[in-house]
Amino acid sequence: MKKSCLAGLLSLTLVLLAGCGASDPDQESIQESGSGIQEEQSCGTDSGITPALPDKESGAAIPEDTSPAEGGDTDISSEDTAPGTEKTILNGFSGTVSCIEEGCLLLIGDRVIQMDGSTLEVQKEAENRAPLLVNPQAAIHGDICTLIGASFEDWRFKLVEYDRNLQVRQITDIEEVSASERELMTCNLCSDGKLILYNNINGFYSFDLESGETQDLTQEGIFVYDFACLEETGEILFVGSDPSGKRILGRVDMDGKGLQKENEDHLWGELWAFGDYALIDEAELVGKEQEGAVFRYDGDRGIRSFPLTDSAENGNITVSCGGAYYGTRTGVQGDELRYVIRIYSSEDGSMIKELPLSYEEYGDNFRLKGYLICDDTDRIILYGTWRGRETDTWIVSENF
C-alpha cells in the first residue's frame, strides 16, 4: 500500500473491504445500455445522486441539467456515452474517491460512501465521524480497515479504524502512542497492520502496535525520505540521500540490519511496494536532469527503467491498487483538450491506454481532482468538480 508525504497535494485515498453484492435500496445509479442512459432507482434519494429523467417523447432517460449559473456546460451524463462507461454526479459531496477490493469504490468526505466501481451504484453510506486525513493510506485486516495519515486539524498522524458498516471503531494518535520526540514526517503501515514505519528529523523507526515497542532503523549517513514493506521478502525498501545529497535506494531487514544499497544511480523518488517488487518514480531536484522514466525494482532480478511518452509526465504517477499498472496525467494547453491520461503496464512499461479529456465533453469549468486504476476489474475511475461548484462531485468509470 502507498503512503504520501505531508508535502503532497491534499487528495485523500482510502481502501476498505466490504461486500459488493447487495446494494442499499435508498440509492440511485445512472447506467448505460444500447438504447441510451437508463435509470435504476427506488423511492429513496438520500445519496444526493443526480438522477436521469425520462424523455417525454421517446421514453429514454436523459440527464437532469446540472450546469452552473455561469460558464460552460458541465453535463457529463450525455446520451452518447461510450459502451462500458458509466457516469454520475454526487450533489453536496466534495470528498475524494478510492479503489477498494472486489471492484468497489469508497468515497470519503463528511460522509463515507461505498459504491460499485462498474455501475456506480451506491451500496452503503454513513456519516464520517473521523478526522479528515491528508493523503491517507489504508490496509484491510478481516472486518477492519485501518487508515493512517496526517489530520487536517492539527497535522498529527492518526490511525483510524472503520468496520464493515463504515462506522469508526477507534482513532489513535500515532505520535502520542509511539512517544516520538519530534514531529513525524511520513508514516507507513505494514505487517498486516501490526507495524508502523515512520521517520522524523532524528531518524527512521518502526513501532509495533501490539507490543508498543519502537525499533531504531536509522542508517548512518543516510536521511530516509520514503519507505515501504516488501511483505513477501520481509524487507524494507527505502529512498534516502547521503551527506553529499546523492539519492540512495536501499533495503534493510525489518530490524534495520543487513543494509544493501543499489548500484544504479537515478533520481529515486516516491515508491510503491507490492509483495516482492516496487515501482519508483523520479524526484525533481534542482540542477538535475530527469530521465523521464518509471523504475521497477525486483530485488535480485535487478532494476528496469520504463520510459514515459511525454516529459510532462514526470513526477505525476498514479499506481493501481494491486500494482499491475501505473498512470500519468498531463495538462494540455489548447482549445480542445484539458488533460491526457496514459495507463502503462508495470510488467514491461508498455502503454495500455491513452485517454484524452476534452472541454467539449466535460465542460470548460471542469476540474479533474484525481483518477484511480482498479486492476481487479480493469477500470479507470475519474473524479472531479467544476469551478464555482466545488460542493458537487462527478465520477466516471470506464474500461481500459
mmCIF file of C-alpha atoms in Angstrom:
data_model
loop_
_atom_site.group_PDB
_atom_site.id
_atom_site.type_symbol
_atom_site.label_atom_id
_atom_site.label_comp_id
_atom_site.label_asym_id
_atom_site.label_seq_id
_atom_site.Cartn_x
_atom_site.Cartn_y
_atom_site.Cartn_z
ATOM 1 C CA MET A 1 0.000 0.000 0.000
ATOM 2 C CA LYS A 2 1.095 3.528 -0.710
ATOM 3 C CA LYS A 3 1.868 6.367 1.689
ATOM 4 C CA SER A 4 2.259 10.051 0.979
ATOM 5 C CA CYS A 5 4.307 12.841 2.487
ATOM 6 C CA LEU A 6 2.798 15.938 4.078
ATOM 7 C CA ALA A 7 4.121 17.981 1.146
ATOM 8 C CA GLY A 8 1.746 16.161 -1.224
ATOM 9 C CA LEU A 9 -1.436 17.648 -2.637
ATOM 10 C CA LEU A 10 -4.444 17.362 -0.357
ATOM 11 C CA SER A 11 -6.056 14.412 -2.096
ATOM 12 C CA LEU A 12 -7.418 11.686 0.132
ATOM 13 C CA THR A 13 -7.321 7.986 -0.697
ATOM 14 C CA LEU A 14 -8.867 5.202 1.224
ATOM 15 C CA VAL A 15 -9.094 1.443 0.760
ATOM 16 C CA LEU A 16 -11.870 -0.501 2.521
ATOM 17 C CA LEU A 17 -13.004 -4.106 2.258
ATOM 18 C CA ALA A 18 -16.760 -4.522 2.183
ATOM 19 C CA GLY A 19 -19.217 -6.820 0.461
ATOM 20 C CA CYS A 20 -20.001 -5.718 -3.070
ATOM 21 C CA GLY A 21 -23.040 -7.881 -3.622
ATOM 22 C CA ALA A 22 -26.077 -6.133 -2.146
ATOM 23 C CA SER A 23 -26.915 -2.513 -2.817
ATOM 24 C CA ASP A 24 -28.593 -0.043 -0.468
ATOM 25 C CA PRO A 25 -32.239 0.389 -1.516
ATOM 26 C CA ASP A 26 -32.079 4.113 -0.788
ATOM 27 C CA GLN A 27 -29.703 4.884 -3.630
ATOM 28 C CA GLU A 28 -29.841 5.676 -7.361
ATOM 29 C CA SER A 29 -27.498 4.941 -10.217
ATOM 30 C CA ILE A 30 -27.238 6.048 -13.822
ATOM 31 C CA GLN A 31 -26.497 3.225 -16.199
ATOM 32 C CA GLU A 32 -25.883 2.906 -19.915
ATOM 33 C CA SER A 33 -27.385 0.426 -22.354
ATOM 34 C CA GLY A 34 -27.752 0.217 -26.106
ATOM 35 C CA SER A 35 -30.888 2.394 -26.031
ATOM 36 C CA GLY A 36 -29.246 5.256 -24.115
ATOM 37 C CA ILE A 37 -28.736 6.136 -20.463
ATOM 38 C CA GLN A 38 -31.274 4.363 -18.318
ATOM 39 C CA GLU A 39 -32.255 4.929 -14.733
ATOM 40 C CA GLU A 40 -32.309 2.458 -11.868
ATOM 41 C CA GLN A 41 -33.798 3.922 -8.724
ATOM 42 C CA SER A 42 -36.037 3.257 -5.792
ATOM 43 C CA CYS A 43 -38.006 5.605 -3.581
ATOM 44 C CA GLY A 44 -35.091 6.969 -1.555
ATOM 45 C CA THR A 45 -32.938 9.909 -2.648
ATOM 46 C CA ASP A 46 -30.646 10.306 0.374
ATOM 47 C CA SER A 47 -27.466 9.643 -1.566
ATOM 48 C CA GLY A 48 -27.610 13.001 -3.358
ATOM 49 C CA ILE A 49 -27.016 11.445 -6.778
ATOM 50 C CA THR A 50 -28.444 13.416 -9.678
ATOM 51 C CA PRO A 51 -30.968 11.066 -11.325
ATOM 52 C CA ALA A 52 -31.630 10.637 -15.035
ATOM 53 C CA LEU A 53 -35.030 11.960 -16.092
ATOM 54 C CA PRO A 54 -37.268 10.260 -18.722
ATOM 55 C CA ASP A 55 -37.671 11.909 -22.118
ATOM 56 C CA LYS A 56 -41.385 12.625 -22.651
ATOM 57 C CA GLU A 57 -41.374 11.645 -26.336
ATOM 58 C CA SER A 58 -39.021 8.681 -26.574
ATOM 59 C CA GLY A 59 -39.250 7.329 -23.053
ATOM 60 C CA ALA A 60 -35.452 7.120 -22.903
ATOM 61 C CA ALA A 61 -33.765 8.534 -19.845
ATOM 62 C CA ILE A 62 -31.934 11.845 -20.164
ATOM 63 C CA PRO A 63 -29.810 13.556 -17.525
ATOM 64 C CA GLU A 64 -31.052 16.436 -15.432
ATOM 65 C CA ASP A 65 -29.455 19.797 -16.300
ATOM 66 C CA THR A 66 -26.509 20.240 -13.961
ATOM 67 C CA SER A 67 -24.896 23.340 -15.447
ATOM 68 C CA PRO A 68 -23.824 26.139 -13.071
ATOM 69 C CA ALA A 69 -25.272 29.600 -13.393
ATOM 70 C CA GLU A 70 -22.280 30.843 -15.395
ATOM 71 C CA GLY A 71 -19.714 29.423 -17.752
ATOM 72 C CA GLY A 72 -19.839 26.250 -19.758
ATOM 73 C CA ASP A 73 -21.750 23.004 -19.916
ATOM 74 C CA THR A 74 -20.977 20.645 -17.033
ATOM 75 C CA ASP A 75 -23.263 17.782 -18.010
ATOM 76 C CA ILE A 76 -21.196 14.603 -18.228
ATOM 77 C CA SER A 77 -24.179 12.224 -18.294
ATOM 78 C CA SER A 78 -24.776 12.636 -22.029
ATOM 79 C CA GLU A 79 -26.593 10.081 -24.167
ATOM 80 C CA ASP A 80 -23.551 9.455 -26.357
ATOM 81 C CA THR A 81 -21.705 7.710 -23.532
ATOM 82 C CA ALA A 82 -19.363 5.066 -24.915
ATOM 83 C CA PRO A 83 -20.118 1.392 -24.246
ATOM 84 C CA GLY A 84 -18.619 0.243 -20.965
ATOM 85 C CA THR A 85 -18.697 3.758 -19.500
ATOM 86 C CA GLU A 86 -20.786 4.915 -16.531
ATOM 87 C CA LYS A 87 -21.122 8.485 -15.281
ATOM 88 C CA THR A 88 -22.849 10.025 -12.276
ATOM 89 C CA ILE A 89 -22.904 13.133 -10.101
ATOM 90 C CA LEU A 90 -22.987 13.347 -6.301
ATOM 91 C CA ASN A 91 -24.649 16.537 -5.156
ATOM 92 C CA GLY A 92 -23.331 18.044 -1.942
ATOM 93 C CA PHE A 93 -20.264 15.792 -1.792
ATOM 94 C CA SER A 94 -16.774 17.286 -2.091
ATOM 95 C CA GLY A 95 -14.595 14.440 -0.862
ATOM 96 C CA THR A 96 -12.311 12.059 -2.712
ATOM 97 C CA VAL A 97 -12.654 8.618 -4.266
ATOM 98 C CA SER A 98 -10.605 5.448 -3.805
ATOM 99 C CA CYS A 99 -10.475 1.956 -5.286
ATOM 100 C CA ILE A 100 -11.297 -0.819 -2.877
ATOM 101 C CA GLU A 101 -11.213 -4.563 -3.300
ATOM 102 C CA GLU A 102 -13.670 -6.590 -5.353
ATOM 103 C CA GLY A 103 -14.370 -3.791 -7.814
ATOM 104 C CA CYS A 104 -15.851 -1.313 -5.354
ATOM 105 C CA LEU A 105 -15.096 2.344 -4.626
ATOM 106 C CA LEU A 106 -15.027 4.263 -1.377
ATOM 107 C CA LEU A 107 -15.749 7.987 -1.185
ATOM 108 C CA ILE A 108 -14.542 9.951 1.824
ATOM 109 C CA GLY A 109 -15.774 13.364 2.923
ATOM 110 C CA ASP A 110 -18.238 14.459 5.573
ATOM 111 C CA ARG A 111 -19.869 11.122 4.766
ATOM 112 C CA VAL A 112 -18.442 7.756 3.727
ATOM 113 C CA ILE A 113 -19.966 6.122 0.651
ATOM 114 C CA GLN A 114 -19.356 2.653 -0.760
ATOM 115 C CA MET A 115 -20.072 2.412 -4.492
ATOM 116 C CA ASP A 116 -19.849 -0.277 -7.161
ATOM 117 C CA GLY A 117 -16.925 0.702 -9.378
ATOM 118 C CA SER A 118 -18.511 -0.605 -12.579
ATOM 119 C CA THR A 119 -22.144 0.545 -12.304
ATOM 120 C CA LEU A 120 -21.529 3.473 -9.895
ATOM 121 C CA GLU A 121 -24.409 2.194 -7.791
ATOM 122 C CA VAL A 122 -24.243 3.337 -4.149
ATOM 123 C CA GLN A 123 -24.245 0.390 -1.760
ATOM 124 C CA LYS A 124 -23.620 1.822 1.696
ATOM 125 C CA GLU A 125 -23.403 5.255 3.231
ATOM 126 C CA ALA A 126 -22.601 6.584 6.695
ATOM 127 C CA GLU A 127 -21.705 9.841 8.361
ATOM 128 C CA ASN A 128 -17.943 10.191 8.693
ATOM 129 C CA ARG A 129 -17.037 10.852 12.332
ATOM 130 C CA ALA A 130 -13.280 10.550 11.835
ATOM 131 C CA PRO A 131 -10.922 13.471 11.198
ATOM 132 C CA LEU A 132 -10.135 14.048 7.540
ATOM 133 C CA LEU A 133 -6.591 12.986 6.735
ATOM 134 C CA VAL A 134 -4.048 14.273 4.235
ATOM 135 C CA ASN A 135 -3.198 11.631 1.616
ATOM 136 C CA PRO A 136 -4.044 8.653 3.832
ATOM 137 C CA GLN A 137 -3.092 5.049 3.192
ATOM 138 C CA ALA A 138 -5.162 2.090 4.274
ATOM 139 C CA ALA A 139 -4.899 -1.625 4.874
ATOM 140 C CA ILE A 140 -7.604 -4.262 5.315
ATOM 141 C CA HIS A 141 -7.441 -6.921 8.005
ATOM 142 C CA GLY A 142 -10.516 -9.112 8.307
ATOM 143 C CA ASP A 143 -13.505 -6.910 9.059
ATOM 144 C CA ILE A 144 -11.418 -3.853 9.907
ATOM 145 C CA CYS A 145 -9.932 -1.164 7.690
ATOM 146 C CA THR A 146 -7.045 0.783 9.202
ATOM 147 C CA LEU A 147 -6.458 4.238 7.782
ATOM 148 C CA ILE A 148 -3.306 6.243 8.501
ATOM 149 C CA GLY A 149 -2.438 9.823 7.645
ATOM 150 C CA ALA A 150 -1.947 13.346 8.976
ATOM 151 C CA SER A 151 -5.045 15.167 10.202
ATOM 152 C CA PHE A 152 -6.119 18.426 8.573
ATOM 153 C CA GLU A 153 -6.977 19.749 12.042
ATOM 154 C CA ASP A 154 -3.616 19.512 13.804
ATOM 155 C CA TRP A 155 -1.262 17.858 11.256
ATOM 156 C CA ARG A 156 -0.596 14.969 13.645
ATOM 157 C CA PHE A 157 -0.613 11.436 12.257
ATOM 158 C CA LYS A 158 -3.708 9.430 13.182
ATOM 159 C CA LEU A 159 -4.701 5.794 12.804
ATOM 160 C CA VAL A 160 -8.437 5.367 12.141
ATOM 161 C CA GLU A 161 -10.263 2.033 12.184
ATOM 162 C CA TYR A 162 -13.550 1.511 10.296
ATOM 163 C CA ASP A 163 -15.815 -1.545 10.405
ATOM 164 C CA ARG A 164 -17.806 -3.101 7.559
ATOM 165 C CA ASN A 165 -20.692 -0.717 8.161
ATOM 166 C CA LEU A 166 -18.372 2.276 7.628
ATOM 167 C CA GLN A 167 -18.532 3.156 11.325
ATOM 168 C CA VAL A 168 -15.458 4.442 13.182
ATOM 169 C CA ARG A 169 -14.215 1.955 15.786
ATOM 170 C CA GLN A 170 -11.107 3.684 17.088
ATOM 171 C CA ILE A 171 -8.861 6.707 16.477
ATOM 172 C CA THR A 172 -5.233 6.571 17.629
ATOM 173 C CA ASP A 173 -2.739 9.445 17.786
ATOM 174 C CA ILE A 174 0.450 7.793 16.469
ATOM 175 C CA GLU A 175 2.802 10.467 17.747
ATOM 176 C CA GLU A 176 1.363 10.030 21.227
ATOM 177 C CA VAL A 177 1.458 6.222 21.416
ATOM 178 C CA SER A 178 4.931 5.989 19.836
ATOM 179 C CA ALA A 179 6.280 8.701 22.154
ATOM 180 C CA SER A 180 8.088 10.284 19.214
ATOM 181 C CA GLU A 181 10.360 13.105 20.347
ATOM 182 C CA ARG A 182 9.916 15.018 17.096
ATOM 183 C CA GLU A 183 7.025 15.530 14.702
ATOM 184 C CA LEU A 184 6.516 12.679 12.258
ATOM 185 C CA MET A 185 7.219 13.363 8.582
ATOM 186 C CA THR A 186 5.921 10.183 6.906
ATOM 187 C CA CYS A 187 4.115 7.074 8.138
ATOM 188 C CA ASN A 188 3.519 3.690 6.516
ATOM 189 C CA LEU A 189 1.513 0.724 7.744
ATOM 190 C CA CYS A 190 2.753 -2.836 7.144
ATOM 191 C CA SER A 191 2.918 -6.390 8.547
ATOM 192 C CA ASP A 192 -0.861 -6.904 8.453
ATOM 193 C CA GLY A 193 -1.469 -3.607 10.210
ATOM 194 C CA LYS A 194 0.678 -4.516 13.201
ATOM 195 C CA LEU A 195 3.694 -2.358 12.389
ATOM 196 C CA ILE A 196 4.049 1.345 11.634
ATOM 197 C CA LEU A 197 7.132 2.692 9.875
ATOM 198 C CA TYR A 198 7.809 6.385 10.369
ATOM 199 C CA ASN A 199 10.536 8.993 10.109
ATOM 200 C CA ASN A 200 11.255 12.357 11.680
ATOM 201 C CA ILE A 201 14.138 14.777 11.658
ATOM 202 C CA ASN A 202 16.081 12.496 14.009
ATOM 203 C CA GLY A 203 15.870 9.243 12.060
ATOM 204 C CA PHE A 204 13.864 6.261 10.790
ATOM 205 C CA TYR A 205 11.860 3.945 13.089
ATOM 206 C CA SER A 206 9.285 1.161 13.360
ATOM 207 C CA PHE A 207 6.600 0.938 16.021
ATOM 208 C CA ASP A 208 4.845 -2.311 16.956
ATOM 209 C CA LEU A 209 1.189 -1.581 17.680
ATOM 210 C CA GLU A 210 0.728 -4.796 19.672
ATOM 211 C CA SER A 211 3.817 -4.687 21.895
ATOM 212 C CA GLY A 212 4.291 -0.924 21.956
ATOM 213 C CA GLU A 213 7.989 -1.324 21.177
ATOM 214 C CA THR A 214 9.979 1.048 18.972
ATOM 215 C CA GLN A 215 12.867 -0.152 16.778
ATOM 216 C CA ASP A 216 15.516 2.296 15.542
ATOM 217 C CA LEU A 217 16.055 1.666 11.794
ATOM 218 C CA THR A 218 18.226 4.740 11.192
ATOM 219 C CA GLN A 219 21.043 4.135 8.711
ATOM 220 C CA GLU A 220 24.254 6.014 9.444
ATOM 221 C CA GLY A 221 24.841 8.834 6.995
ATOM 222 C CA ILE A 222 21.514 8.339 5.180
ATOM 223 C CA PHE A 223 18.459 10.501 5.630
ATOM 224 C CA VAL A 224 15.394 8.423 4.667
ATOM 225 C CA TYR A 225 12.610 10.142 2.723
ATOM 226 C CA ASP A 226 10.314 7.357 1.660
ATOM 227 C CA PHE A 227 9.866 3.678 2.506
ATOM 228 C CA ALA A 228 7.599 0.655 2.146
ATOM 229 C CA CYS A 229 7.497 -3.013 3.118
ATOM 230 C CA LEU A 230 8.282 -5.839 0.708
ATOM 231 C CA GLU A 231 5.997 -8.199 2.597
ATOM 232 C CA GLU A 232 6.975 -11.361 0.715
ATOM 233 C CA THR A 233 10.704 -10.898 1.305
ATOM 234 C CA GLY A 234 10.432 -9.490 4.835
ATOM 235 C CA GLU A 235 12.452 -6.393 3.936
ATOM 236 C CA ILE A 236 12.026 -2.649 3.954
ATOM 237 C CA LEU A 237 12.800 -0.744 0.758
ATOM 238 C CA PHE A 238 13.662 2.919 1.198
ATOM 239 C CA VAL A 239 14.726 6.045 -0.666
ATOM 240 C CA GLY A 240 17.091 8.483 1.007
ATOM 241 C CA SER A 241 20.105 10.704 0.469
ATOM 242 C CA ASP A 242 23.699 10.632 1.649
ATOM 243 C CA PRO A 243 25.578 13.655 3.093
ATOM 244 C CA SER A 244 26.503 14.808 -0.437
ATOM 245 C CA GLY A 245 22.825 14.890 -1.457
ATOM 246 C CA LYS A 246 23.046 11.856 -3.753
ATOM 247 C CA ARG A 247 19.848 9.813 -3.883
ATOM 248 C CA ILE A 248 20.086 6.322 -2.377
ATOM 249 C CA LEU A 249 17.857 3.298 -2.977
ATOM 250 C CA GLY A 250 18.413 0.676 -0.302
ATOM 251 C CA ARG A 251 16.848 -2.179 1.578
ATOM 252 C CA VAL A 252 17.197 -3.424 5.124
ATOM 253 C CA ASP A 253 15.795 -6.246 7.211
ATOM 254 C CA MET A 254 12.839 -5.491 9.465
ATOM 255 C CA ASP A 255 15.254 -4.963 12.379
ATOM 256 C CA GLY A 256 17.221 -2.355 10.429
ATOM 257 C CA LYS A 257 20.211 -4.606 9.791
ATOM 258 C CA GLY A 258 21.628 -6.043 6.561
ATOM 259 C CA LEU A 259 21.739 -2.752 4.642
ATOM 260 C CA GLN A 260 22.143 -3.158 0.876
ATOM 261 C CA LYS A 261 22.464 -0.209 -1.495
ATOM 262 C CA GLU A 262 21.615 -0.397 -5.159
ATOM 263 C CA ASN A 263 24.498 0.399 -7.510
ATOM 264 C CA GLU A 264 22.350 2.099 -10.140
ATOM 265 C CA ASP A 265 22.334 5.877 -9.959
ATOM 266 C CA HIS A 266 18.943 7.512 -10.586
ATOM 267 C CA LEU A 267 16.868 10.335 -9.131
ATOM 268 C CA TRP A 268 14.933 7.967 -6.878
ATOM 269 C CA GLY A 269 11.614 9.483 -5.815
ATOM 270 C CA GLU A 270 8.367 8.143 -4.366
ATOM 271 C CA LEU A 271 7.986 4.367 -4.183
ATOM 272 C CA TRP A 272 5.120 1.859 -4.046
ATOM 273 C CA ALA A 273 5.765 -1.714 -2.858
ATOM 274 C CA PHE A 274 3.764 -4.841 -3.771
ATOM 275 C CA GLY A 275 4.857 -8.181 -2.307
ATOM 276 C CA ASP A 276 8.353 -8.687 -3.727
ATOM 277 C CA TYR A 277 8.636 -5.748 -6.158
ATOM 278 C CA ALA A 278 8.235 -1.976 -6.185
ATOM 279 C CA LEU A 279 7.615 0.896 -8.584
ATOM 280 C CA ILE A 280 9.584 4.120 -8.186
ATOM 281 C CA ASP A 281 9.144 7.480 -9.878
ATOM 282 C CA GLU A 282 11.732 10.220 -10.384
ATOM 283 C CA ALA A 283 12.370 13.011 -7.924
ATOM 284 C CA GLU A 284 12.568 16.599 -9.079
ATOM 285 C CA LEU A 285 15.900 18.034 -7.889
ATOM 286 C CA VAL A 286 17.233 21.476 -8.752
ATOM 287 C CA GLY A 287 20.049 21.247 -11.292
ATOM 288 C CA LYS A 288 19.420 17.561 -12.040
ATOM 289 C CA GLU A 289 18.050 16.410 -15.387
ATOM 290 C CA GLN A 290 15.338 13.775 -15.238
ATOM 291 C CA GLU A 291 15.338 10.683 -17.442
ATOM 292 C CA GLY A 292 11.589 10.707 -17.994
ATOM 293 C CA ALA A 293 11.062 7.203 -16.662
ATOM 294 C CA VAL A 294 9.443 4.975 -14.062
ATOM 295 C CA PHE A 295 11.571 2.252 -12.451
ATOM 296 C CA ARG A 296 10.651 -1.268 -11.435
ATOM 297 C CA TYR A 297 12.612 -2.877 -8.595
ATOM 298 C CA ASP A 298 12.646 -6.681 -8.442
ATOM 299 C CA GLY A 299 15.261 -7.376 -5.803
ATOM 300 C CA ASP A 300 17.829 -9.887 -7.037
ATOM 301 C CA ARG A 301 16.432 -9.619 -10.583
ATOM 302 C CA GLY A 302 17.566 -6.031 -10.827
ATOM 303 C CA ILE A 303 16.040 -2.711 -11.816
ATOM 304 C CA ARG A 304 14.325 -1.891 -15.095
ATOM 305 C CA SER A 305 13.690 1.573 -16.482
ATOM 306 C CA PHE A 306 10.421 2.260 -18.331
ATOM 307 C CA PRO A 307 10.473 5.478 -20.419
ATOM 308 C CA LEU A 308 7.439 7.778 -20.377
ATOM 309 C CA THR A 309 5.781 9.100 -23.517
ATOM 310 C CA ASP A 310 5.920 12.769 -22.539
ATOM 311 C CA SER A 311 8.428 14.664 -20.396
ATOM 312 C CA ALA A 312 5.496 16.419 -18.685
ATOM 313 C CA GLU A 313 4.526 13.079 -17.118
ATOM 314 C CA ASN A 314 7.491 13.138 -14.701
ATOM 315 C CA GLY A 315 6.649 13.196 -11.017
ATOM 316 C CA ASN A 316 2.953 12.737 -11.650
ATOM 317 C CA ILE A 317 2.465 8.992 -11.183
ATOM 318 C CA THR A 318 -0.628 7.126 -10.003
ATOM 319 C CA VAL A 319 -0.247 3.405 -9.243
ATOM 320 C CA SER A 320 -3.105 0.900 -9.405
ATOM 321 C CA CYS A 321 -4.460 -0.799 -6.297
ATOM 322 C CA GLY A 322 -2.664 -4.087 -6.984
ATOM 323 C CA GLY A 323 0.414 -2.661 -8.702
ATOM 324 C CA ALA A 324 -0.258 -4.126 -12.161
ATOM 325 C CA TYR A 325 -0.461 -0.677 -13.788
ATOM 326 C CA TYR A 326 0.660 2.888 -13.330
ATOM 327 C CA GLY A 327 -0.721 6.018 -14.918
ATOM 328 C CA THR A 328 0.266 9.602 -15.681
ATOM 329 C CA ARG A 329 -1.718 12.789 -16.113
ATOM 330 C CA THR A 330 -0.577 15.614 -18.376
ATOM 331 C CA GLY A 331 -2.180 19.030 -18.506
ATOM 332 C CA VAL A 332 -2.764 20.291 -22.050
ATOM 333 C CA GLN A 333 -2.930 23.931 -23.078
ATOM 334 C CA GLY A 334 -5.276 24.322 -26.015
ATOM 335 C CA ASP A 335 -8.808 24.953 -27.219
ATOM 336 C CA GLU A 336 -9.947 21.326 -27.192
ATOM 337 C CA LEU A 337 -8.046 19.162 -24.688
ATOM 338 C CA ARG A 338 -7.763 19.725 -20.947
ATOM 339 C CA TYR A 339 -5.904 16.596 -19.786
ATOM 340 C CA VAL A 340 -4.382 13.423 -21.215
ATOM 341 C CA ILE A 341 -4.166 10.307 -19.024
ATOM 342 C CA ARG A 342 -1.944 7.401 -20.050
ATOM 343 C CA ILE A 343 -2.051 3.932 -18.478
ATOM 344 C CA TYR A 344 1.054 1.713 -18.572
ATOM 345 C CA SER A 345 1.765 -1.915 -17.671
ATOM 346 C CA SER A 346 4.085 -2.243 -14.681
ATOM 347 C CA GLU A 347 5.341 -5.556 -16.086
ATOM 348 C CA ASP A 348 7.058 -4.134 -19.164
ATOM 349 C CA GLY A 349 6.244 -0.400 -19.292
ATOM 350 C CA SER A 350 4.077 -0.662 -22.417
ATOM 351 C CA MET A 351 1.259 1.860 -22.788
ATOM 352 C CA ILE A 352 -2.150 0.223 -22.366
ATOM 353 C CA LYS A 353 -4.458 3.189 -22.942
ATOM 354 C CA GLU A 354 -4.333 6.882 -23.760
ATOM 355 C CA LEU A 355 -7.365 8.810 -22.548
ATOM 356 C CA PRO A 356 -7.831 12.431 -23.706
ATOM 357 C CA LEU A 357 -10.274 14.532 -21.680
ATOM 358 C CA SER A 358 -11.775 17.351 -23.730
ATOM 359 C CA TYR A 359 -13.502 20.600 -22.858
ATOM 360 C CA GLU A 360 -16.280 19.647 -25.260
ATOM 361 C CA GLU A 361 -17.151 16.501 -23.304
ATOM 362 C CA TYR A 362 -16.618 17.704 -19.735
ATOM 363 C CA GLY A 363 -17.263 21.452 -19.918
ATOM 364 C CA ASP A 364 -14.976 24.486 -19.778
ATOM 365 C CA ASN A 365 -15.094 24.688 -15.990
ATOM 366 C CA PHE A 366 -14.414 21.092 -15.092
ATOM 367 C CA ARG A 367 -11.510 20.264 -12.783
ATOM 368 C CA LEU A 368 -10.069 16.757 -12.563
ATOM 369 C CA LYS A 369 -9.294 16.113 -8.882
ATOM 370 C CA GLY A 370 -7.882 12.646 -9.436
ATOM 371 C CA TYR A 371 -8.168 9.258 -11.070
ATOM 372 C CA LEU A 372 -7.868 5.655 -9.942
ATOM 373 C CA ILE A 373 -6.772 2.469 -11.695
ATOM 374 C CA CYS A 374 -8.643 -0.605 -10.468
ATOM 375 C CA ASP A 375 -6.657 -3.558 -11.769
ATOM 376 C CA ASP A 376 -9.007 -6.180 -10.316
ATOM 377 C CA THR A 377 -11.707 -5.053 -12.784
ATOM 378 C CA ASP A 378 -9.599 -3.228 -15.424
ATOM 379 C CA ARG A 379 -11.485 0.020 -14.872
ATOM 380 C CA ILE A 380 -10.285 3.602 -14.657
ATOM 381 C CA ILE A 381 -12.196 5.933 -12.341
ATOM 382 C CA LEU A 382 -12.119 9.695 -12.926
ATOM 383 C CA TYR A 383 -13.466 12.147 -10.375
ATOM 384 C CA GLY A 384 -13.588 15.899 -10.133
ATOM 385 C CA THR A 385 -15.693 19.014 -9.779
ATOM 386 C CA TRP A 386 -16.388 22.318 -11.521
ATOM 387 C CA ARG A 387 -15.083 25.788 -10.836
ATOM 388 C CA GLY A 388 -17.706 27.622 -8.800
ATOM 389 C CA ARG A 389 -19.446 24.384 -7.941
ATOM 390 C CA GLU A 390 -16.940 22.584 -5.719
ATOM 391 C CA THR A 391 -19.596 21.018 -3.470
ATOM 392 C CA ASP A 392 -20.619 18.569 -6.207
ATOM 393 C CA THR A 393 -18.502 15.656 -7.455
ATOM 394 C CA TRP A 394 -18.719 13.905 -10.806
ATOM 395 C CA ILE A 395 -17.485 10.343 -11.243
ATOM 396 C CA VAL A 396 -16.770 8.426 -14.442
ATOM 397 C CA SER A 397 -15.986 4.712 -14.649
ATOM 398 C CA GLU A 398 -14.810 3.113 -17.892
ATOM 399 C CA ASN A 399 -12.890 0.118 -19.227
ATOM 400 C CA PHE A 400 -9.261 0.336 -20.247
#
